[in-house]
Amino acid sequence: MKPGASRGVPPLRIAIAGGGYVGLVTAAGLATLGHRITVAEAQEDRVHDLRAGRLPIREPGLGALWDRAMERGLAVTAPGEQAYAEAQLIIICVGTPPRDDWTQDLASLEGAARDIGSALAHSHQYSVVAVKSTVLPGTTQGPIRSAVEKASGRRAGGDFGLASVPEFLAEGNAVEDFLNPKRIVVGGLDDASTKMVLAAHEGLPGPRVVTDIPTAEMIKYVSNAFLAARVSLSNEIGNICKALGIDARRVLEAVGMDDRIGPKFLRSGVGFGGSCFAKDVRALAVRADTLALGSQMLRATLQVNEEQPRRLVELLRGRLDSLSGRRIALLGLAFKPGTDDVRESRGLAVARLLVQAGARVVAYDPMAIPNARRVAQDLEYVGTSAAALEGADACVIATEWPEFAHLGREFKAMRRGLVVDGRGALDPRDLNIEYEGLCW
Ligand code: UDX
């Protein structure tokens, strides 16, 4: 899209608080719409890298979008009052990491809110503060609003605007998700806040959902809870199918043809990983507890997900008698194909269980080894599938990287050609291996 093409409003001055995954995609995407963007990022070396066009994340299409945004004047700066002084719209995209008790750590968010408040204290223009970070309902109108009001000495609603504009970006598809959203959800404190956020997104396709702030915050959690629950239900169904000698994939494919159900997020296997599903479902479950409501479905979603790697390891133990001293080739460490992200990776969950059982795990992943190495030092890492399979007593597939589907003669180098597939990554026909699927 050309700058400002098909937009009826003049470009806005927009500041993005946080140059992480969500902040960078949002900044580059909004720049494509013709807006003047400043990104405020706390890590000095990252500011330096971003200015030089070096992105800290891999995301298809983001590099090209970023370069064009820089040509159009996108600026990267340290956070603080100055970063937000000129902005008409400030979008907070900082992280909300979980604490040990699954509650959210809001320190970065409140820090950004204070900086923004200090900027608003000296500003003569009307600005809107919008929260894109995933926060539980009540957070934007509670601690965030208070922090901005306190630091600015101004009042939300009259003196500045407040909104929630949750993100629905899936890793590996984030640029596409931004440019072609399924819906844009805007929760505004008042009309002026909502209008500003809508104006920033003018030019993007898709329906707009205009609502209040807590509803917008909740939509994000419920979207992730539904998707995660579908995966866990598919996995539970998959376990039952397996015990009955039925291929769960055929069952779920047919079930998904019913348009009341739909075909997506019905792939059974070793479970979901990633930065959002487990974190958000846990946070919502804990919130339900604090409301004395209980959360059976949310907790079951998490329990089934924790159980799948254990099932896979038990299947392997059953085939090998004992895991102690066995050499296991682990193919796949990323939480899904197309990313180097290992957060909540099911492959690493399997690896931990195998190591606990005394196995020697030799792991390969096309992208995620550097990140895996940082969190799992007790695995051996190798540069190819073939090297992992060489002399292995068994192989586990934990991520459905397309290259695994082409493996063939590499299995011949195994001591015993036993493959336990947690993702349906392999078609075992014509392969001379002992194949065992987790749910089929
Ligand atoms: C998800 C949401 O899709 C996105 O909208 C939200 O903003 C963040 O969380 P992401 O974590 O990037 O995005 O990955 P996604 O593609 O949704 O997959 C999540 C996990 O579920 C992966 O580990 C994937 O392997 C697993 N999954 C997905 C299944 O096991 N079965 C399925 O049918 C679908």
Short mmCIF file of C-alpha atoms and ligand atoms in Angstrom, two decimals:
data_model
loop_
_atom_site.label_atom_id
_atom_site.label_comp_id
_atom_site.label_asym_id
_atom_site.label_seq_id
_atom_site.Cartn_x
_atom_site.Cartn_y
_atom_site.Cartn_z
CA MET A 1 0.00 0.00 0.00
CA LYS A 2 1.30 3.50 -0.82
CA PRO A 3 1.77 5.86 2.13
CA GLY A 4 -1.61 7.11 3.13
CA ALA A 5 -3.29 5.33 0.19
CA SER A 6 -7.05 5.00 0.57
CA ARG A 7 -6.90 6.89 3.85
CA GLY A 8 -9.27 9.74 4.40
CA VAL A 9 -7.35 11.17 7.36
CA PRO A 10 -3.99 12.92 7.52
CA PRO A 11 -1.05 10.94 8.92
CA LEU A 12 -0.86 10.78 12.69
CA ARG A 13 2.19 11.12 14.92
CA ILE A 14 2.27 7.78 16.71
CA ALA A 15 4.68 6.59 19.40
CA ILE A 16 5.10 2.90 20.11
CA ALA A 17 6.32 2.02 23.62
CA GLY A 18 8.38 -1.17 23.30
CA GLY A 19 10.47 -2.39 20.37
CA GLY A 20 9.73 -6.08 20.93
CA TYR A 21 7.83 -8.48 18.75
CA VAL A 22 4.43 -6.77 18.90
CA GLY A 23 5.86 -3.23 18.93
CA LEU A 24 7.98 -3.74 15.82
CA VAL A 25 5.24 -5.36 13.75
CA THR A 26 2.79 -2.65 14.85
CA ALA A 27 5.28 0.15 14.12
CA ALA A 28 6.17 -1.16 10.67
CA GLY A 29 2.51 -1.86 9.87
CA LEU A 30 1.30 1.60 10.92
CA ALA A 31 4.16 3.23 9.00
CA THR A 32 2.89 1.41 5.89
CA LEU A 33 -0.38 3.28 6.37
CA GLY A 34 1.54 6.55 6.15
CA HIS A 35 1.79 7.52 9.82
CA ARG A 36 4.86 9.11 11.40
CA ILE A 37 6.19 6.58 13.85
CA THR A 38 8.58 6.78 16.80
CA VAL A 39 9.52 3.56 18.58
CA ALA A 40 10.67 3.89 22.20
CA GLU A 41 12.88 0.96 23.19
CA ALA A 42 14.63 0.49 26.57
CA GLN A 43 17.58 -1.71 25.51
CA GLU A 44 20.33 0.55 24.18
CA ASP A 45 21.90 -2.05 21.88
CA ARG A 46 18.51 -2.82 20.40
CA VAL A 47 17.93 0.88 19.66
CA HIS A 48 21.25 0.88 17.85
CA ASP A 49 20.43 -2.29 15.88
CA LEU A 50 16.95 -1.12 14.91
CA ARG A 51 18.30 2.19 13.64
CA ALA A 52 20.75 0.21 11.50
CA GLY A 53 17.89 -1.91 10.15
CA ARG A 54 18.86 -5.02 12.14
CA LEU A 55 15.77 -6.67 13.57
CA PRO A 56 15.98 -8.83 16.70
CA ILE A 57 13.19 -11.14 15.48
CA ARG A 58 12.62 -13.24 12.38
CA GLU A 59 9.27 -12.61 10.81
CA PRO A 60 8.43 -13.06 7.12
CA GLY A 61 8.04 -9.69 5.38
CA LEU A 62 9.01 -7.60 8.40
CA GLY A 63 12.52 -6.73 7.15
CA ALA A 64 11.23 -5.18 3.93
CA LEU A 65 8.45 -3.35 5.78
CA TRP A 66 10.93 -2.04 8.34
CA ASP A 67 13.35 -0.76 5.68
CA ARG A 68 10.55 1.12 3.94
CA ALA A 69 9.33 2.52 7.26
CA MET A 70 12.86 3.79 8.01
CA GLU A 71 13.03 5.45 4.59
CA ARG A 72 9.79 7.21 5.45
CA GLY A 73 11.29 8.55 8.65
CA LEU A 74 10.44 6.00 11.33
CA ALA A 75 12.56 6.92 14.37
CA VAL A 76 13.85 4.73 17.19
CA THR A 77 14.70 6.28 20.53
CA ALA A 78 15.22 5.51 24.22
CA PRO A 79 12.04 5.60 26.33
CA GLY A 80 11.29 8.61 28.48
CA GLU A 81 9.29 11.77 28.31
CA GLN A 82 10.88 12.93 25.03
CA ALA A 83 9.82 9.83 23.13
CA TYR A 84 6.16 10.61 23.70
CA ALA A 85 6.16 14.41 23.72
CA GLU A 86 4.90 14.96 20.15
CA ALA A 87 2.68 11.91 19.78
CA GLN A 88 -1.07 12.13 19.21
CA LEU A 89 -1.42 8.40 19.79
CA ILE A 90 0.82 6.34 22.07
CA ILE A 91 0.50 2.57 21.78
CA ILE A 92 1.96 0.56 24.65
CA CYS A 93 3.46 -2.73 23.43
CA VAL A 94 5.77 -3.70 26.30
CA GLY A 95 5.87 -7.22 27.71
CA THR A 96 3.71 -8.49 30.60
CA PRO A 97 5.69 -11.55 31.71
CA PRO A 98 4.08 -14.03 34.10
CA ARG A 99 5.31 -14.24 37.70
CA ASP A 100 5.79 -17.63 39.39
CA ASP A 101 2.22 -17.52 40.71
CA TRP A 102 0.94 -16.90 37.14
CA THR A 103 -0.07 -13.31 37.86
CA GLN A 104 1.18 -10.62 35.47
CA ASP A 105 4.27 -8.56 36.12
CA LEU A 106 3.17 -5.04 35.18
CA ALA A 107 6.48 -3.31 36.01
CA SER A 108 7.42 -2.45 32.39
CA LEU A 109 3.89 -1.40 31.61
CA GLU A 110 3.66 0.92 34.60
CA GLY A 111 7.11 2.30 33.81
CA ALA A 112 5.97 3.16 30.28
CA ALA A 113 2.74 4.66 31.68
CA ARG A 114 4.76 6.92 34.01
CA ASP A 115 7.01 8.12 31.16
CA ILE A 116 3.95 8.81 29.05
CA GLY A 117 2.35 10.69 31.96
CA SER A 118 5.44 12.88 32.36
CA ALA A 119 5.27 13.71 28.65
CA LEU A 120 1.56 14.54 28.88
CA ALA A 121 2.23 16.85 31.84
CA HIS A 122 4.06 19.27 29.50
CA SER A 123 2.00 18.71 26.39
CA HIS A 124 -0.49 21.19 24.94
CA GLN A 125 -2.18 18.74 22.63
CA TYR A 126 -4.78 16.01 23.11
CA SER A 127 -3.20 12.56 23.04
CA VAL A 128 -4.59 9.05 23.37
CA VAL A 129 -2.83 6.28 25.31
CA ALA A 130 -3.73 2.85 23.91
CA VAL A 131 -2.66 -0.46 25.46
CA LYS A 132 -1.77 -3.27 23.04
CA SER A 133 0.12 -5.38 25.58
CA THR A 134 -2.02 -8.34 26.68
CA VAL A 135 -3.49 -7.33 30.04
CA LEU A 136 -6.32 -8.72 32.11
CA PRO A 137 -9.62 -6.83 32.08
CA GLY A 138 -9.42 -3.89 34.45
CA THR A 139 -5.69 -3.26 34.00
CA THR A 140 -5.92 -0.39 31.51
CA GLN A 141 -8.61 1.44 33.49
CA GLY A 142 -6.92 0.53 36.79
CA PRO A 143 -3.13 0.65 37.24
CA ILE A 144 -2.30 2.03 33.78
CA ARG A 145 -4.78 4.87 33.96
CA SER A 146 -3.65 5.70 37.53
CA ALA A 147 0.03 5.74 36.58
CA VAL A 148 -0.55 8.10 33.64
CA GLU A 149 -2.86 10.36 35.65
CA LYS A 150 -0.47 10.54 38.58
CA ALA A 151 2.58 11.35 36.47
CA SER A 152 0.73 13.86 34.29
CA GLY A 153 -1.51 15.52 36.86
CA ARG A 154 -4.23 15.18 34.20
CA ARG A 155 -7.45 13.27 33.96
CA ALA A 156 -8.23 10.47 31.53
CA GLY A 157 -11.31 11.21 29.48
CA GLY A 158 -11.11 14.98 29.63
CA ASP A 159 -7.40 15.74 29.24
CA PHE A 160 -6.18 12.66 27.44
CA GLY A 161 -7.71 9.59 25.85
CA LEU A 162 -7.43 5.96 26.93
CA ALA A 163 -8.03 2.80 24.91
CA SER A 164 -7.34 -0.91 24.53
CA VAL A 165 -6.35 -2.24 21.11
CA PRO A 166 -5.35 -5.90 21.54
CA GLU A 167 -3.10 -7.70 19.07
CA PHE A 168 -3.89 -10.99 17.35
CA LEU A 169 -0.53 -11.69 15.73
CA ALA A 170 0.58 -15.28 15.25
CA GLU A 171 4.33 -15.81 14.97
CA GLY A 172 5.47 -16.45 11.42
CA ASN A 173 2.34 -14.73 10.10
CA ALA A 174 2.41 -11.48 12.03
CA VAL A 175 2.83 -9.05 9.13
CA GLU A 176 -0.02 -10.70 7.25
CA ASP A 177 -2.13 -10.72 10.45
CA PHE A 178 -1.49 -6.99 10.88
CA LEU A 179 -2.18 -6.00 7.27
CA ASN A 180 -5.18 -8.32 6.82
CA PRO A 181 -6.73 -8.59 10.27
CA LYS A 182 -9.72 -10.84 10.97
CA ARG A 183 -11.04 -7.93 13.05
CA ILE A 184 -9.72 -4.79 14.69
CA VAL A 185 -10.88 -4.53 18.28
CA VAL A 186 -10.93 -1.08 19.85
CA GLY A 187 -12.08 -0.43 23.39
CA GLY A 188 -12.23 3.30 24.10
CA LEU A 189 -12.84 5.22 27.28
CA ASP A 190 -14.84 7.70 25.21
CA ASP A 191 -15.60 8.56 21.56
CA ALA A 192 -12.52 10.71 21.10
CA SER A 193 -10.23 7.87 22.24
CA THR A 194 -11.95 5.35 19.97
CA LYS A 195 -11.88 7.70 16.97
CA MET A 196 -8.14 8.26 17.26
CA VAL A 197 -7.36 4.53 17.36
CA LEU A 198 -9.74 3.85 14.45
CA ALA A 199 -8.14 6.65 12.44
CA ALA A 200 -4.72 5.07 12.95
CA HIS A 201 -5.98 1.84 11.38
CA GLU A 202 -7.85 3.42 8.51
CA GLY A 203 -6.82 1.74 5.25
CA LEU A 204 -6.70 -1.75 6.76
CA PRO A 205 -9.42 -4.22 5.74
CA GLY A 206 -11.57 -6.22 8.15
CA PRO A 207 -14.45 -5.51 10.50
CA ARG A 208 -14.10 -3.09 13.42
CA VAL A 209 -15.31 -4.10 16.86
CA VAL A 210 -15.88 -0.95 18.88
CA THR A 211 -16.48 -1.57 22.54
CA ASP A 212 -15.43 -0.57 26.05
CA ILE A 213 -11.94 -1.14 27.43
CA PRO A 214 -12.52 -4.23 29.65
CA THR A 215 -14.44 -5.98 26.85
CA ALA A 216 -11.58 -5.36 24.41
CA GLU A 217 -9.08 -6.68 26.96
CA MET A 218 -11.24 -9.78 27.50
CA ILE A 219 -11.65 -10.52 23.77
CA LYS A 220 -7.92 -11.18 23.55
CA TYR A 221 -7.94 -13.71 26.40
CA VAL A 222 -11.05 -15.47 25.19
CA SER A 223 -9.65 -15.79 21.66
CA ASN A 224 -6.55 -17.52 22.99
CA ALA A 225 -8.52 -19.60 25.49
CA PHE A 226 -10.77 -20.90 22.70
CA LEU A 227 -7.90 -21.77 20.39
CA ALA A 228 -5.93 -23.46 23.17
CA ALA A 229 -9.03 -25.36 24.33
CA ARG A 230 -9.66 -26.61 20.79
CA VAL A 231 -6.12 -27.96 20.66
CA SER A 232 -6.46 -29.66 24.06
CA LEU A 233 -9.86 -31.13 23.18
CA SER A 234 -8.37 -32.41 19.92
CA ASN A 235 -5.55 -33.96 21.93
CA GLU A 236 -7.87 -35.64 24.41
CA ILE A 237 -9.94 -36.97 21.50
CA GLY A 238 -6.67 -38.03 19.89
CA ASN A 239 -5.68 -40.06 22.96
CA ILE A 240 -9.05 -41.83 22.97
CA CYS A 241 -8.82 -42.49 19.21
CA LYS A 242 -5.34 -43.93 19.63
CA ALA A 243 -6.56 -46.34 22.33
CA LEU A 244 -9.41 -47.41 20.02
CA GLY A 245 -7.08 -47.93 17.06
CA ILE A 246 -8.56 -44.95 15.19
CA ASP A 247 -6.58 -42.25 13.36
CA ALA A 248 -7.61 -39.01 15.11
CA ARG A 249 -6.50 -36.95 12.13
CA ARG A 250 -9.15 -38.53 9.87
CA VAL A 251 -11.79 -38.00 12.56
CA LEU A 252 -10.94 -34.34 13.20
CA GLU A 253 -10.66 -33.57 9.49
CA ALA A 254 -14.22 -34.76 8.97
CA VAL A 255 -15.43 -33.02 12.13
CA GLY A 256 -13.90 -29.74 10.91
CA MET A 257 -15.93 -29.88 7.70
CA ASP A 258 -18.96 -28.86 9.74
CA ASP A 259 -18.93 -25.10 9.35
CA ARG A 260 -20.19 -24.71 12.92
CA ILE A 261 -16.85 -26.19 13.97
CA GLY A 262 -14.43 -25.24 11.17
CA PRO A 263 -11.13 -26.91 10.24
CA LYS A 264 -8.55 -24.85 12.15
CA PHE A 265 -6.79 -25.67 15.43
CA LEU A 266 -7.90 -29.28 15.36
CA ARG A 267 -4.45 -30.81 14.93
CA SER A 268 -3.86 -33.28 17.72
CA GLY A 269 -0.38 -34.18 18.93
CA VAL A 270 2.15 -33.17 21.54
CA GLY A 271 0.35 -29.94 22.46
CA PHE A 272 0.60 -26.17 22.17
CA GLY A 273 3.57 -24.01 22.99
CA GLY A 274 4.46 -20.38 22.36
CA SER A 275 4.43 -17.16 24.27
CA CYS A 276 0.66 -16.66 24.44
CA PHE A 277 -1.54 -19.70 24.90
CA ALA A 278 -0.26 -21.13 28.18
CA LYS A 279 0.50 -17.70 29.66
CA ASP A 280 -2.89 -16.21 28.83
CA VAL A 281 -4.94 -19.27 29.78
CA ARG A 282 -3.11 -19.46 33.13
CA ALA A 283 -3.61 -15.75 33.80
CA LEU A 284 -7.34 -16.04 33.07
CA ALA A 285 -7.65 -19.16 35.26
CA VAL A 286 -5.99 -17.36 38.17
CA ARG A 287 -8.25 -14.36 37.66
CA ALA A 288 -11.28 -16.68 37.77
CA ASP A 289 -9.98 -18.07 41.06
CA THR A 290 -9.71 -14.61 42.56
CA LEU A 291 -13.37 -14.16 41.64
CA ALA A 292 -14.16 -17.46 43.43
CA LEU A 293 -15.51 -18.85 40.16
CA GLY A 294 -13.26 -21.82 39.46
CA SER A 295 -12.04 -22.50 35.95
CA GLN A 296 -12.39 -26.19 35.10
CA MET A 297 -12.21 -25.80 31.32
CA LEU A 298 -9.19 -23.49 31.42
CA ARG A 299 -7.34 -25.74 33.86
CA ALA A 300 -8.20 -28.86 31.88
CA THR A 301 -6.86 -27.12 28.77
CA LEU A 302 -3.53 -26.64 30.55
CA GLN A 303 -3.51 -30.10 32.14
CA VAL A 304 -4.10 -31.92 28.85
CA ASN A 305 -1.31 -29.85 27.33
CA GLU A 306 1.11 -30.81 30.12
CA GLU A 307 0.08 -34.44 29.79
CA GLN A 308 0.81 -34.86 26.06
CA PRO A 309 4.64 -34.77 26.31
CA ARG A 310 4.38 -37.30 29.18
CA ARG A 311 2.24 -39.57 27.03
CA LEU A 312 4.75 -39.39 24.25
CA VAL A 313 7.58 -40.32 26.60
CA GLU A 314 5.53 -43.19 28.07
CA LEU A 315 4.85 -44.50 24.57
CA LEU A 316 8.58 -44.47 23.93
CA ARG A 317 9.34 -46.14 27.27
CA GLY A 318 6.81 -48.86 26.45
CA ARG A 319 8.58 -49.59 23.16
CA LEU A 320 12.13 -49.44 24.52
CA ASP A 321 11.50 -51.06 27.94
CA SER A 322 13.81 -48.58 29.62
CA LEU A 323 14.92 -45.10 28.62
CA SER A 324 18.04 -45.10 30.75
CA GLY A 325 21.18 -44.84 28.63
CA ARG A 326 19.20 -44.79 25.36
CA ARG A 327 20.21 -42.38 22.65
CA ILE A 328 17.12 -40.49 21.49
CA ALA A 329 17.11 -38.26 18.41
CA LEU A 330 14.83 -35.30 19.07
CA LEU A 331 13.70 -33.56 15.88
CA GLY A 332 12.12 -30.16 16.53
CA LEU A 333 12.71 -27.67 19.34
CA ALA A 334 10.77 -24.61 18.10
CA PHE A 335 7.23 -24.37 19.49
CA LYS A 336 5.97 -24.50 15.91
CA PRO A 337 7.57 -24.55 12.44
CA GLY A 338 8.83 -21.31 10.91
CA THR A 339 10.14 -19.78 14.13
CA ASP A 340 13.23 -19.98 16.36
CA ASP A 341 11.06 -19.39 19.45
CA VAL A 342 11.27 -22.14 22.09
CA ARG A 343 8.97 -20.62 24.71
CA GLU A 344 6.74 -23.38 26.14
CA SER A 345 8.19 -25.66 23.42
CA ARG A 346 6.75 -29.16 23.64
CA GLY A 347 9.99 -30.51 22.18
CA LEU A 348 11.88 -29.14 25.18
CA ALA A 349 9.20 -30.50 27.52
CA VAL A 350 9.78 -33.96 26.00
CA ALA A 351 13.56 -33.49 26.24
CA ARG A 352 13.36 -32.67 29.96
CA LEU A 353 11.37 -35.83 30.67
CA LEU A 354 13.77 -37.93 28.63
CA VAL A 355 16.81 -36.52 30.42
CA GLN A 356 15.11 -37.13 33.78
CA ALA A 357 14.61 -40.76 32.73
CA GLY A 358 18.35 -41.06 32.05
CA ALA A 359 18.23 -40.88 28.25
CA ARG A 360 20.83 -39.16 26.11
CA VAL A 361 19.01 -36.61 23.94
CA VAL A 362 20.59 -35.54 20.64
CA ALA A 363 18.55 -32.66 19.27
CA TYR A 364 18.20 -30.97 15.90
CA ASP A 365 16.07 -28.02 14.78
CA PRO A 366 16.56 -25.95 11.62
CA MET A 367 16.25 -22.61 13.47
CA ALA A 368 15.84 -22.91 17.22
CA ILE A 369 19.10 -24.45 18.47
CA PRO A 370 20.67 -21.15 19.68
CA ASN A 371 17.57 -20.35 21.76
CA ALA A 372 17.23 -23.93 23.01
CA ARG A 373 20.88 -23.99 24.10
CA ARG A 374 20.25 -21.03 26.40
CA VAL A 375 17.55 -22.82 28.37
CA ALA A 376 18.51 -26.51 28.04
CA GLN A 377 22.23 -27.14 28.50
CA ASP A 378 21.93 -30.88 29.16
CA LEU A 379 21.04 -31.81 25.56
CA GLU A 380 23.47 -32.49 22.73
CA TYR A 381 22.81 -30.32 19.70
CA VAL A 382 23.69 -31.28 16.14
CA GLY A 383 23.44 -29.49 12.79
CA THR A 384 21.36 -31.98 10.77
CA SER A 385 18.59 -34.54 11.20
CA ALA A 386 21.00 -37.17 9.88
CA ALA A 387 23.51 -36.43 12.65
CA ALA A 388 20.76 -36.70 15.28
CA LEU A 389 19.52 -40.02 13.88
CA GLU A 390 22.96 -41.62 13.57
CA GLY A 391 23.13 -44.50 16.07
CA ALA A 392 19.88 -43.49 17.82
CA ASP A 393 17.72 -46.04 19.61
CA ALA A 394 14.63 -44.02 18.74
CA CYS A 395 13.53 -40.73 17.21
CA VAL A 396 10.92 -38.27 18.48
CA ILE A 397 9.37 -35.63 16.21
CA ALA A 398 8.11 -32.66 18.21
CA THR A 399 7.76 -29.91 15.55
CA GLU A 400 6.32 -30.45 12.07
CA TRP A 401 9.11 -28.74 10.10
CA PRO A 402 8.44 -29.48 6.39
CA GLU A 403 11.98 -30.84 5.93
CA PHE A 404 11.20 -33.74 8.30
CA ALA A 405 8.59 -35.00 5.81
CA HIS A 406 11.42 -35.64 3.33
CA LEU A 407 13.53 -37.79 5.63
CA GLY A 408 14.08 -41.31 4.33
CA ARG A 409 17.44 -43.00 4.10
CA GLU A 410 18.64 -41.01 7.16
CA PHE A 411 16.59 -43.43 9.31
CA LYS A 412 18.80 -46.29 8.15
CA ALA A 413 21.66 -44.97 10.29
CA MET A 414 19.61 -45.49 13.48
CA ARG A 415 20.43 -48.40 15.76
CA ARG A 416 16.74 -49.19 15.88
CA GLY A 417 14.40 -47.48 13.42
CA LEU A 418 11.73 -46.53 15.96
CA VAL A 419 10.05 -43.16 15.30
CA VAL A 420 7.47 -41.62 17.64
CA ASP A 421 5.76 -38.78 15.81
CA GLY A 422 4.15 -36.13 18.01
CA ARG A 423 2.95 -33.96 15.12
CA GLY A 424 2.01 -36.18 12.19
CA ALA A 425 5.06 -34.80 10.41
CA LEU A 426 5.95 -38.03 8.67
CA ASP A 427 4.21 -40.32 6.21
CA PRO A 428 5.65 -43.70 7.21
CA ARG A 429 4.50 -45.53 4.08
CA ASP A 430 7.49 -46.67 2.01
CA LEU A 431 9.82 -45.98 4.93
CA ASN A 432 11.31 -49.02 6.51
CA ILE A 433 10.77 -47.85 10.12
CA GLU A 434 8.77 -48.76 13.23
CA TYR A 435 6.37 -45.82 13.29
CA GLU A 436 4.18 -44.79 16.19
CA GLY A 437 1.95 -41.69 16.10
CA LEU A 438 0.95 -40.01 19.34
CA CYS A 439 -2.78 -39.79 18.48
CA TRP A 440 -3.10 -42.09 15.49
C1 UDX B 1 -1.18 -17.53 19.04
C2 UDX B 1 -2.45 -16.99 18.40
O1 UDX B 1 -2.71 -17.72 17.19
C3 UDX B 1 -2.33 -15.50 18.13
O2 UDX B 1 -3.54 -15.00 17.61
C4 UDX B 1 -2.01 -14.79 19.45
O3 UDX B 1 -1.87 -13.40 19.26
C5 UDX B 1 -0.73 -15.38 20.06
O4 UDX B 1 -0.87 -16.80 20.22
P1 UDX B 1 1.24 -18.26 18.17
O5 UDX B 1 1.55 -18.59 19.59
O6 UDX B 1 2.22 -17.51 17.37
O7 UDX B 1 -0.13 -17.42 18.09
O8 UDX B 1 1.02 -19.67 17.42
P2 UDX B 1 -0.17 -20.53 16.83
O9 UDX B 1 0.05 -20.70 15.39
O10 UDX B 1 -1.49 -20.06 17.25
O11 UDX B 1 0.14 -21.96 17.53
C6 UDX B 1 0.21 -22.10 18.94
C7 UDX B 1 0.61 -23.51 19.33
O12 UDX B 1 -0.48 -24.41 19.13
C8 UDX B 1 1.77 -24.11 18.53
O13 UDX B 1 2.63 -24.80 19.40
C9 UDX B 1 1.10 -25.06 17.57
O14 UDX B 1 1.95 -26.14 17.21
C10 UDX B 1 -0.06 -25.55 18.42
N1 UDX B 1 -1.19 -26.05 17.62
C11 UDX B 1 -1.88 -25.20 16.81
C12 UDX B 1 -1.58 -27.38 17.72
O15 UDX B 1 -0.97 -28.16 18.45
N2 UDX B 1 -2.65 -27.81 17.00
C13 UDX B 1 -3.35 -26.99 16.17
O16 UDX B 1 -4.32 -27.45 15.56
C14 UDX B 1 -2.96 -25.64 16.07
#
